[in-house]
PDB file of C-alpha atoms in Angstrom:
ATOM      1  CA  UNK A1090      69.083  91.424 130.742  1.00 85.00           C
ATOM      2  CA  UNK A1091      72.689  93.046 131.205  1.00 90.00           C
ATOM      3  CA  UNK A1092      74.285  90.594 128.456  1.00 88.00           C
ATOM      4  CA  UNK A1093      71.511  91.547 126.078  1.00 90.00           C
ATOM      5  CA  UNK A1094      72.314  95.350 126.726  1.00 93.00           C
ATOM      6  CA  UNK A1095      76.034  94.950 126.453  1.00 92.00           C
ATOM      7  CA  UNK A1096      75.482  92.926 122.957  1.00 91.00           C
ATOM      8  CA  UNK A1097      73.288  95.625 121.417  1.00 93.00           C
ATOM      9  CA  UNK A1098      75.711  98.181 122.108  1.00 94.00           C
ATOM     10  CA  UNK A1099      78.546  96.319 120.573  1.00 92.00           C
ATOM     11  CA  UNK A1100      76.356  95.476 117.276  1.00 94.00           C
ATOM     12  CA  UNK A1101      75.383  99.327 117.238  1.00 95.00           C
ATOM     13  CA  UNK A1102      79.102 100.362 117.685  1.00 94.00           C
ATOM     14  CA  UNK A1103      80.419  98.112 115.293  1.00 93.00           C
ATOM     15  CA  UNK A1104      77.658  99.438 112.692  1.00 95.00           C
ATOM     16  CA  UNK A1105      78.868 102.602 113.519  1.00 95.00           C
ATOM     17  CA  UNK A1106      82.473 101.720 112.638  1.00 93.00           C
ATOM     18  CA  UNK A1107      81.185 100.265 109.490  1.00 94.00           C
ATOM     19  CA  UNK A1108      80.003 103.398 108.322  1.00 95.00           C
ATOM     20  CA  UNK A1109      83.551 104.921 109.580  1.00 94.00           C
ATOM     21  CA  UNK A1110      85.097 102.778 107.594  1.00 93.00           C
ATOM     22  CA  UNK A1111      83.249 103.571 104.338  1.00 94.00           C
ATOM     23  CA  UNK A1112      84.041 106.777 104.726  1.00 94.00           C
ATOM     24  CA  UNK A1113      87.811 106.565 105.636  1.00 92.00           C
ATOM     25  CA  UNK A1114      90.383 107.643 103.207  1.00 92.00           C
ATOM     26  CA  UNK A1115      93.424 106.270 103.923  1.00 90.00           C
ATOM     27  CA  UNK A1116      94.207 102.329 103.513  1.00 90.00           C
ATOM     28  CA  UNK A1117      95.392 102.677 107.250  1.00 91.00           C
ATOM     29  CA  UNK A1118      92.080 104.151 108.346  1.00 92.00           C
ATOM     30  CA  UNK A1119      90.243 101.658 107.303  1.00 92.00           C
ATOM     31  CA  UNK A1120      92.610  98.485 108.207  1.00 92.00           C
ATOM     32  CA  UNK A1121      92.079  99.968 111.371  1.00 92.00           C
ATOM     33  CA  UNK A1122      88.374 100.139 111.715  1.00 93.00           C
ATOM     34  CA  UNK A1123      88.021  96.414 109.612  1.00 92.00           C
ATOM     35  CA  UNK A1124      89.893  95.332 112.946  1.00 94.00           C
ATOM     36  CA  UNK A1125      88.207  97.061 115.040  1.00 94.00           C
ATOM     37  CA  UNK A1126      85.005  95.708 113.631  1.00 94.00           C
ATOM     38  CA  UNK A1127      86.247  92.256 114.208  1.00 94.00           C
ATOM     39  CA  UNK A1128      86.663  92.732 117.603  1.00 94.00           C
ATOM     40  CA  UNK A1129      83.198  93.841 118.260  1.00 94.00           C
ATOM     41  CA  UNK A1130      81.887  90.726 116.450  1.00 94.00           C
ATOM     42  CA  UNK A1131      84.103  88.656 118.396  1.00 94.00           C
ATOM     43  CA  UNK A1132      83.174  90.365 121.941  1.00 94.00           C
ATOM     44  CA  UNK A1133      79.835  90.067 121.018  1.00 94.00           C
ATOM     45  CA  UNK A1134      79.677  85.999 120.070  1.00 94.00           C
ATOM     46  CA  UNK A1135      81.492  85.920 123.565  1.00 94.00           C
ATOM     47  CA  UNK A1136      78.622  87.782 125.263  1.00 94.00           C
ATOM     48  CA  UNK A1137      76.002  85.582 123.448  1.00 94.00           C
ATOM     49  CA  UNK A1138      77.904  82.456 124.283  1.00 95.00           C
ATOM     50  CA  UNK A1139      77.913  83.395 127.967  1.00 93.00           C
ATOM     51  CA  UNK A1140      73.887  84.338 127.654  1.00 93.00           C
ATOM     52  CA  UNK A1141      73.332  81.029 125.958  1.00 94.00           C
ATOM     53  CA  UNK A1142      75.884  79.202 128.139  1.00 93.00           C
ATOM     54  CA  UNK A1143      77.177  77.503 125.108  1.00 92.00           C
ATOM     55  CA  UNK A1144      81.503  76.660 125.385  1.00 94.00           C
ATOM     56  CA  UNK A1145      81.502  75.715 121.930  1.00 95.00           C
ATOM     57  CA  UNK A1146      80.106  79.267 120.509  1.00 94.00           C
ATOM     58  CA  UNK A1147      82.858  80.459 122.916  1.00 94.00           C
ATOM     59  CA  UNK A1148      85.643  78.457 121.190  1.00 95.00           C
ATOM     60  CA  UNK A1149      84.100  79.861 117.857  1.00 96.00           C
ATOM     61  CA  UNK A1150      84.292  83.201 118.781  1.00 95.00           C
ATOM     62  CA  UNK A1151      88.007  82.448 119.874  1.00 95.00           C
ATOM     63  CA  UNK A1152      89.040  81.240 116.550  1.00 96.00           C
ATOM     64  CA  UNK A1153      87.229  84.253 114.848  1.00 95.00           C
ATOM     65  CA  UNK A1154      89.108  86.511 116.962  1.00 94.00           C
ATOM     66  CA  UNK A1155      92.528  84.742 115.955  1.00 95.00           C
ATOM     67  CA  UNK A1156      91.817  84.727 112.517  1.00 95.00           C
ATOM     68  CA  UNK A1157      90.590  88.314 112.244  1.00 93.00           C
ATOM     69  CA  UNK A1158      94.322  89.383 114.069  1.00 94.00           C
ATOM     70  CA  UNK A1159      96.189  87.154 111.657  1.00 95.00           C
ATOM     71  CA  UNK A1160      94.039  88.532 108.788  1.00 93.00           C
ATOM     72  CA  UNK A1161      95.009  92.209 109.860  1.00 92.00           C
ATOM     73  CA  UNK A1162      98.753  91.199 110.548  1.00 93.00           C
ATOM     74  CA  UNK A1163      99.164  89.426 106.788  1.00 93.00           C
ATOM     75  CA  UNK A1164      97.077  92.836 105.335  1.00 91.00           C
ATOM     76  CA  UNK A1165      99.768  95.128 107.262  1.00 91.00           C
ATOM     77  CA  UNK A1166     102.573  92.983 106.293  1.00 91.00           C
ATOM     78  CA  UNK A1167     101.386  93.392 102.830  1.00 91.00           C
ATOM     79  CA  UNK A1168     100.986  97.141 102.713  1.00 88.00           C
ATOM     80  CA  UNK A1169     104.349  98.099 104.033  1.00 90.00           C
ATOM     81  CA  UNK A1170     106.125  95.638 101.363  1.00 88.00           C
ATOM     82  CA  UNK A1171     104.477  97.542  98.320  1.00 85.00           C
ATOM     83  CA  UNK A1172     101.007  96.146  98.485  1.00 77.00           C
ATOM     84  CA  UNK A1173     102.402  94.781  95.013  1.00 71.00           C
ATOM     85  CA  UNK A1174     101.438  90.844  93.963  1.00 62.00           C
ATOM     86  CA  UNK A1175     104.109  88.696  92.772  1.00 58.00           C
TER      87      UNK A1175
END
């Protein structure tokens, strides 16, 4: 019952980012809340996974949560050069 509460909070808080995030101005502001986002959606896979007992929705929710940080590192990394393609 506790694991069901915890993952409808995180869903409702990371729709409430998401409309944050529309609303944000700066490129920064909203690199910032897309990460934030992620996080949620990754904490939240983790709580199902444990509510399920399922390791393998637990290793998926790992890799999201990798790739989301390596997604937000590469965006960064392209902002501060220019944000410019090749």
């Amino acid at each position: 019952m506790i694991l069901l509460f915890i993952m409808s909070l995180l869903i409702i808080s990371a729709l409430i980012l998401t409309g944050l995030m529309l609303r944000a101005k700066s490129i920064w502001d909203k690199l910032i809340f897309l990460n934030l986002i992620n996080v949620k959606l990754a904490l939240t896979m983790s709580t199902y996974s444990i509510w399920i007992d399922s390791q393998m929705i637990l290793d998926i929710s790992m890799a999201y949560g990798l790739i989301g940080f390596l997604s937000a590192a590469t965006l960064t990394r392209f902002l501060l050069k220019g944000g410019h393609l090749k």
